[in-house]
Short mmCIF file of C-alpha atoms in Angstrom, two decimals:
data_model
loop_
_atom_site.label_atom_id
_atom_site.label_comp_id
_atom_site.label_asym_id
_atom_site.label_seq_id
_atom_site.Cartn_x
_atom_site.Cartn_y
_atom_site.Cartn_z
CA MET S 1 23.82 43.45 -34.96
CA SER S 2 24.21 39.65 -34.35
CA SER S 3 20.52 39.25 -33.69
CA HIS S 4 19.80 40.99 -37.14
CA ASP S 5 21.71 38.41 -38.86
CA LEU S 6 19.81 35.66 -37.15
CA ALA S 7 16.60 37.44 -37.77
CA ARG S 8 17.28 37.46 -41.47
CA LEU S 9 17.57 33.60 -41.40
CA LEU S 10 14.42 33.22 -39.47
CA ALA S 11 12.30 35.80 -41.27
CA PRO S 12 11.04 33.46 -44.14
CA ARG S 13 9.78 30.95 -41.72
CA LEU S 14 7.71 33.34 -39.32
CA PRO S 15 4.52 35.26 -39.67
CA GLU S 16 4.69 38.89 -39.44
CA ALA S 17 8.39 38.41 -40.13
CA ARG S 18 9.56 41.89 -39.43
CA LYS S 19 8.40 41.84 -35.87
CA ASN S 20 8.69 38.23 -35.00
CA ALA S 21 11.87 37.34 -36.50
CA LEU S 22 13.80 39.98 -34.61
CA ARG S 23 12.04 38.93 -31.31
CA ALA S 24 12.75 35.20 -31.88
CA ALA S 25 16.37 36.08 -32.94
CA GLU S 26 16.94 38.18 -29.72
CA TYR S 27 15.46 35.54 -27.46
CA ILE S 28 17.70 32.75 -29.04
CA SER S 29 20.71 35.03 -28.75
CA LEU S 30 19.96 35.68 -25.17
CA VAL S 31 19.55 32.06 -24.48
CA PHE S 32 22.76 30.98 -25.99
CA HIS S 33 24.59 34.12 -24.52
CA GLU S 34 23.51 33.10 -20.94
CA ASP S 35 24.39 29.36 -21.53
CA ARG S 36 26.16 28.29 -24.54
CA ALA S 37 25.13 24.60 -24.04
CA ALA S 38 21.47 25.44 -23.59
CA LEU S 39 18.82 23.37 -25.27
CA LEU S 40 16.04 24.96 -27.37
CA ASP S 41 12.78 23.35 -28.35
CA ASP S 42 9.55 24.53 -30.02
CA THR S 43 7.42 24.53 -26.85
CA LEU S 44 10.07 26.67 -24.85
CA LEU S 45 10.10 29.17 -27.79
CA ALA S 46 6.40 29.14 -28.36
CA GLY S 47 5.89 29.95 -24.55
CA ALA S 48 8.35 32.82 -24.69
CA LEU S 49 7.43 34.38 -27.91
CA GLU S 50 3.62 33.62 -27.94
CA LEU S 51 3.81 32.05 -31.43
CA SER S 52 2.46 28.74 -32.36
CA ALA S 53 4.65 25.70 -31.90
CA PRO S 54 4.47 24.34 -35.39
CA VAL S 55 5.67 27.70 -36.74
CA LEU S 56 8.69 27.72 -34.38
CA ARG S 57 9.21 24.07 -35.21
CA ASP S 58 9.57 24.92 -38.81
CA ALA S 59 11.91 27.79 -37.94
CA LEU S 60 14.18 25.45 -35.82
CA VAL S 61 14.33 22.80 -38.29
CA HIS S 62 15.30 25.25 -40.86
CA LEU S 63 18.06 26.65 -38.74
CA GLU S 64 19.13 23.05 -38.16
CA SER S 65 19.29 22.41 -41.89
CA GLU S 66 21.46 25.44 -42.39
CA GLY S 67 23.86 24.16 -39.91
CA TYR S 68 23.18 26.75 -37.02
CA LEU S 69 21.55 24.32 -34.72
CA ALA S 70 22.28 20.65 -34.02
CA LEU S 71 19.91 18.03 -33.03
CA VAL S 72 19.79 16.55 -29.43
CA LEU S 73 17.61 13.49 -29.06
CA SER S 74 16.22 12.43 -25.83
CA TRP S 75 14.65 9.14 -25.15
CA ARG S 76 11.92 9.77 -22.50
CA CYS S 77 10.72 7.27 -20.02
CA PRO S 78 7.40 6.03 -21.19
CA SER S 79 6.14 6.20 -17.60
CA GLY S 80 6.80 9.89 -17.70
CA ARG S 81 9.66 9.88 -15.38
CA GLY S 82 11.95 12.02 -17.41
CA THR S 83 14.92 11.33 -19.79
CA ILE S 84 16.53 7.95 -19.80
CA GLN S 85 19.35 8.88 -22.37
CA GLU S 86 20.37 11.76 -24.58
CA SER S 87 22.24 11.32 -27.88
CA ARG S 88 23.15 13.18 -31.01
CA GLU S 89 22.54 10.13 -33.14
CA ILE S 90 19.53 8.00 -33.00
CA SER S 91 21.51 4.79 -33.75
CA CYS S 92 23.37 5.34 -30.37
CA PHE S 93 20.20 4.45 -28.48
CA PRO S 94 20.08 0.68 -27.53
CA LEU S 95 17.07 -1.34 -28.57
CA VAL S 96 16.44 -2.09 -24.89
CA SER S 97 17.39 -0.08 -21.84
CA ASP S 98 17.13 -0.45 -18.07
CA CYS S 99 15.41 2.69 -16.97
CA ASP S 100 16.97 4.28 -13.95
CA ARG S 101 14.02 6.60 -13.57
CA CYS S 102 11.28 3.99 -13.06
CA GLY S 103 13.24 0.71 -12.73
CA ASP S 104 11.62 -0.95 -15.62
CA VAL S 105 13.14 -2.24 -18.80
CA HIS S 106 12.02 -0.30 -21.87
CA GLU S 107 12.17 -1.29 -25.50
CA PHE S 108 13.20 1.45 -27.87
CA ASP S 109 10.17 3.26 -29.35
CA VAL S 110 10.58 6.35 -31.59
CA ARG S 111 7.37 7.72 -30.01
CA ASP S 112 9.29 8.17 -26.74
CA VAL S 113 12.01 10.28 -28.45
CA THR S 114 11.88 14.12 -28.28
CA VAL S 115 13.97 16.45 -30.34
CA SER S 116 15.61 19.60 -28.98
CA PHE S 117 18.43 21.69 -30.47
CA GLU S 118 21.76 23.03 -29.40
CA ALA S 119 23.82 25.87 -30.84
CA THR S 120 26.72 24.95 -33.28
CA ARG S 121 29.91 26.82 -33.55
CA GLU S 122 28.29 28.68 -36.59
CA MET S 123 25.38 29.83 -34.38
CA LEU S 124 27.71 30.91 -31.55
CA ALA S 125 29.79 32.84 -34.06
CA LEU S 126 26.69 34.54 -35.53
CA ILE S 127 25.33 35.70 -32.15
CA ASP S 128 28.78 36.77 -30.93
CA GLY S 129 28.89 38.95 -33.99
CA MET B 1 8.76 18.09 -30.84
CA ASN B 2 8.75 14.46 -31.48
CA LEU B 3 10.40 12.64 -34.36
CA GLN B 4 7.19 12.55 -36.46
CA GLU B 5 6.89 16.32 -36.05
CA PHE B 6 10.41 16.81 -36.94
CA ASN B 7 9.88 14.81 -40.18
CA ASP B 8 6.66 16.59 -40.96
CA SER B 9 8.34 19.99 -40.53
CA ALA B 10 11.31 18.97 -42.71
CA GLN B 11 8.82 17.60 -45.36
CA ARG B 12 6.95 20.91 -45.38
CA GLN B 13 10.18 22.66 -46.10
CA GLY B 14 11.35 20.29 -48.65
CA LEU B 15 13.98 18.66 -46.53
CA PRO B 16 14.55 15.06 -46.15
CA GLY B 17 13.19 13.53 -42.98
CA ARG B 18 15.69 11.57 -41.11
CA PHE B 19 13.79 9.40 -38.88
CA ARG B 20 11.67 7.25 -41.24
CA ARG B 21 9.51 4.17 -41.27
CA VAL B 22 10.86 1.79 -43.86
CA VAL B 23 8.54 0.64 -46.73
CA PHE B 24 9.40 -2.32 -48.80
CA THR B 25 7.82 -2.95 -52.25
CA ILE B 26 7.77 -6.39 -53.65
CA HIS B 27 6.52 -7.05 -57.16
CA GLY B 28 4.96 -9.90 -58.92
CA PHE B 29 5.59 -12.04 -62.07
CA ASN B 30 5.89 -11.19 -65.60
CA THR B 31 6.77 -7.55 -64.92
CA ARG B 32 9.69 -5.13 -64.62
CA ALA B 33 7.93 -3.59 -61.59
CA THR B 34 7.60 -0.22 -63.01
CA TRP B 35 4.91 0.50 -60.26
CA GLN B 36 7.64 0.54 -57.69
CA ARG B 37 9.55 3.38 -59.30
CA THR B 38 6.09 5.21 -59.91
CA VAL B 39 5.09 5.16 -56.30
CA SER B 40 8.59 5.74 -54.98
CA PRO B 41 8.66 9.57 -55.04
CA GLU B 42 5.28 9.78 -53.23
CA LEU B 43 6.53 7.36 -50.52
CA GLN B 44 9.67 9.43 -50.07
CA LEU B 45 7.76 12.68 -50.05
CA ARG B 46 5.66 11.35 -47.28
CA GLY B 47 8.81 10.66 -45.21
CA PHE B 48 9.11 6.98 -45.76
CA LEU B 49 12.45 5.24 -46.57
CA HIS B 50 11.38 3.39 -49.71
CA VAL B 51 13.19 0.07 -50.45
CA PRO B 52 12.02 -1.47 -53.82
CA ILE B 53 12.99 -5.21 -53.80
CA ASP B 54 13.72 -6.37 -57.24
CA LEU B 55 13.08 -10.09 -57.82
CA GLY B 56 14.19 -9.90 -61.40
CA TYR B 57 11.85 -10.78 -64.37
CA PHE B 58 10.30 -14.28 -64.34
CA PHE B 59 7.12 -15.88 -65.68
CA PHE B 60 7.27 -19.69 -66.19
CA SER B 61 9.22 -20.37 -63.19
CA ILE B 62 6.33 -19.54 -60.78
CA PHE B 63 4.26 -22.49 -62.11
CA TRP B 64 4.32 -25.84 -60.66
CA PRO B 65 6.69 -27.81 -60.24
CA CYS B 66 9.07 -24.82 -60.07
CA THR B 67 7.05 -22.70 -57.55
CA GLY B 68 9.22 -23.71 -54.56
CA TRP B 69 12.46 -23.01 -56.28
CA ARG B 70 11.13 -19.54 -57.37
CA LEU B 71 9.95 -18.77 -53.83
CA ARG B 72 13.28 -19.62 -52.36
CA GLN B 73 15.02 -17.36 -55.03
CA ALA B 74 12.69 -14.59 -53.96
CA GLU B 75 13.24 -15.42 -50.36
CA LYS B 76 16.97 -14.63 -50.68
CA ARG B 77 16.36 -11.21 -52.08
CA VAL B 78 13.63 -10.31 -49.49
CA VAL B 79 15.80 -11.54 -46.59
CA ALA B 80 18.73 -9.48 -47.78
CA ALA B 81 16.67 -6.32 -48.11
CA LEU B 82 14.98 -6.76 -44.71
CA GLU B 83 18.38 -7.60 -43.02
CA LYS B 84 20.18 -4.57 -44.61
CA TYR B 85 17.63 -2.19 -43.07
CA ASP B 86 17.24 -4.11 -39.78
CA ASP B 87 18.34 -1.29 -37.72
CA GLU B 88 15.85 1.19 -39.25
CA VAL B 89 13.04 -1.39 -39.06
CA SER B 90 13.84 -1.97 -35.32
CA ARG B 91 13.80 1.74 -34.60
CA PHE B 92 11.15 3.10 -36.95
CA GLY B 93 9.08 0.12 -37.92
CA SER B 94 8.31 -0.97 -41.39
CA GLY B 95 5.71 -1.77 -44.00
CA ALA B 96 5.60 -3.74 -47.04
CA ILE B 97 3.50 -3.37 -50.20
CA CYS B 98 3.41 -6.69 -52.13
CA HIS B 99 1.68 -7.52 -55.43
CA SER B 100 0.61 -10.82 -56.83
CA PHE B 101 3.43 -13.35 -56.65
CA GLY B 102 5.36 -10.89 -54.27
CA THR B 103 2.51 -11.58 -51.67
CA LEU B 104 3.40 -15.26 -51.76
CA ALA B 105 7.09 -14.64 -51.64
CA THR B 106 6.88 -12.21 -48.66
CA VAL B 107 4.55 -14.34 -46.47
CA PHE B 108 6.83 -17.50 -47.33
CA THR B 109 9.92 -15.55 -46.30
CA LEU B 110 8.40 -14.29 -43.02
CA ARG B 111 7.22 -17.87 -42.13
CA ARG B 112 10.75 -19.31 -42.76
CA ASN B 113 12.61 -16.45 -41.07
CA SER B 114 11.33 -15.95 -37.59
CA SER B 115 13.65 -12.95 -36.84
CA LEU B 116 12.24 -10.80 -39.58
CA ARG B 117 9.21 -8.63 -39.08
CA VAL B 118 7.01 -6.16 -40.90
CA ASN B 119 4.59 -4.04 -39.01
CA ARG B 120 2.10 -3.32 -41.69
CA LEU B 121 1.63 -5.68 -44.71
CA ILE B 122 -0.41 -4.56 -47.75
CA LEU B 123 -1.31 -7.47 -50.04
CA VAL B 124 -2.51 -6.44 -53.44
CA CYS B 125 -4.16 -9.14 -55.55
CA SER B 126 -2.73 -11.62 -53.23
CA LEU B 127 -2.04 -15.30 -54.25
CA LEU B 128 -2.32 -16.65 -50.84
CA PRO B 129 -4.90 -19.29 -49.96
CA VAL B 130 -8.31 -17.76 -48.74
CA ASP B 131 -8.06 -19.85 -45.64
CA TYR B 132 -4.54 -18.96 -44.89
CA ASP B 133 -3.58 -19.45 -41.30
CA TRP B 134 -2.31 -16.09 -40.07
CA SER B 135 -2.05 -16.96 -36.38
CA PRO B 136 1.73 -17.88 -36.37
CA LEU B 137 2.83 -14.65 -38.02
CA LEU B 138 0.43 -12.58 -35.91
CA ASN B 139 1.33 -14.45 -32.56
CA GLN B 140 5.10 -14.09 -33.25
CA ASN B 141 4.49 -10.33 -34.02
CA ALA B 142 6.18 -10.92 -37.32
CA VAL B 143 3.34 -9.08 -38.66
CA GLU B 144 1.03 -6.51 -36.83
CA GLY B 145 -1.56 -5.89 -39.36
CA VAL B 146 -2.57 -6.89 -42.93
CA LEU B 147 -4.51 -4.93 -45.51
CA ALA B 148 -5.57 -7.23 -48.27
CA GLU B 149 -6.84 -5.46 -51.42
CA THR B 150 -9.05 -7.79 -53.64
CA THR B 151 -10.27 -7.30 -57.11
CA PRO B 152 -13.17 -9.63 -57.97
CA THR B 153 -12.43 -9.62 -61.69
CA ASP B 154 -8.79 -10.44 -61.37
CA VAL B 155 -8.27 -13.27 -63.91
CA TRP B 156 -4.61 -13.94 -62.89
CA VAL B 157 -5.51 -14.50 -59.33
CA LYS B 158 -8.38 -16.78 -60.28
CA LEU B 159 -6.08 -18.84 -62.43
CA ALA B 160 -3.07 -19.00 -59.97
CA PRO B 161 -4.32 -21.97 -57.81
CA LEU B 162 -4.49 -23.98 -60.84
CA ALA B 163 -0.84 -23.42 -61.80
CA VAL B 164 1.03 -22.17 -58.87
CA ALA B 165 1.87 -24.59 -56.07
CA GLY B 166 0.37 -23.37 -52.70
CA ALA B 167 -1.50 -20.52 -54.28
CA GLY B 168 -5.00 -19.47 -53.59
CA PRO B 169 -7.55 -16.82 -54.92
CA SER B 170 -7.37 -14.52 -51.78
CA GLY B 171 -6.80 -11.64 -54.10
CA VAL B 172 -10.26 -12.17 -55.41
CA HIS B 173 -12.18 -13.42 -52.27
CA GLY B 174 -10.11 -12.12 -49.37
CA PHE B 175 -9.31 -14.11 -46.28
CA THR B 176 -11.68 -16.22 -44.12
CA CYS B 177 -9.50 -15.32 -41.00
CA ASP B 178 -11.81 -13.29 -38.64
CA ASP B 179 -8.87 -11.68 -36.74
CA PRO B 180 -9.45 -7.87 -36.76
CA ARG B 181 -5.83 -7.31 -37.64
CA ILE B 182 -6.63 -8.87 -41.09
CA GLN B 183 -8.43 -6.22 -43.01
CA VAL B 184 -9.94 -6.81 -46.49
CA SER B 185 -10.66 -3.97 -48.86
CA SER B 186 -12.48 -4.78 -52.08
CA HIS B 187 -11.97 -2.57 -55.20
CA LEU B 188 -14.78 -3.66 -57.67
CA ASP B 189 -13.86 -1.54 -60.69
CA SER B 190 -10.17 -2.87 -60.98
CA ALA B 191 -7.92 -5.47 -62.50
CA HIS B 192 -4.67 -7.31 -61.68
CA ALA B 193 -2.46 -4.24 -61.94
CA ARG B 194 -4.76 -1.30 -61.91
CA LEU B 195 -4.27 -0.67 -58.09
CA LEU B 196 -0.56 -0.09 -58.54
CA SER B 197 -0.97 3.68 -59.09
CA VAL B 198 0.20 6.88 -57.40
CA THR B 199 -3.42 7.84 -56.84
CA HIS B 200 -4.28 4.49 -55.10
CA CYS B 201 -1.08 4.79 -53.12
CA LYS B 202 -2.03 8.18 -51.78
CA ARG B 203 -5.58 7.19 -51.01
CA HIS B 204 -5.24 3.74 -49.47
CA TRP B 205 -1.60 2.67 -48.89
CA LEU B 206 -0.23 5.84 -47.10
CA PRO B 207 -3.03 6.16 -44.65
CA TYR B 208 -2.67 2.52 -43.75
CA LEU B 209 1.18 2.57 -43.49
CA SER B 210 1.22 5.90 -41.53
#
């Protein structure tokens, strides 16, 4: 029942909506049932659902605009050593940071920031039915 | 997804992008700068945070011997706008589209305020001297690149060096500087204000600012 509500929200953003919206909703529900603090992103969903990342990107951004998902921003080490910092607000990132991953000092660059999504209370309420 | 992809997706769905490069527009003299309002929706639609800088209406005060005073008045407004959006500029970068006297005012401001920077500078019908020395601004990273748009038939630009202190006809002839970061784009079939259109913005300014 809960996945159907989520599927209805996703349907306008996905091709072959009837099939894919329910699959996507079931997968998202499963992820958040297993770990309520899990992070979703377009590549993770694209791999699991065999849909293109841009399509899933639109679906996730839509859910975020409706208040069911919240942004988590990750400042990635430009040397490819992982995440330097995570934040919900981009203004919380310093303009310069010592990187505990590679030992260098990095200047903030928007190109090093990736976006993922966590469930809001509304999403958890929706998938809990 | 990265921030650009987030913004692109939001834009496709008619949602406001939240991580945006700032674009300042700075107008010239003898105008109420309607072009800034005309291009604003296009800039916003493309995900830029558009900040039109209003220098007020003026005409005679750009001429010698008032030019310096007028430039300092303009400088106050440009500094105020650039400082107000300093955080966004630091994080997302910035561009500026300047027209006519606005080109002189913007470069004057950047030269006198070393903490300010604009990544991409578009100079439309520039009143700067043709042999303007760009090296201080480029070396200090106050400016990363310049697109100078010239119109060979621009009467106002041709007259400016005769009446405006420190002005030159670069809006007609371009710049002699051979640094590859200074690009000159000539628009043969145009006049002083004809480039200030939405169509031109889409075709020339947006690709450069992006």
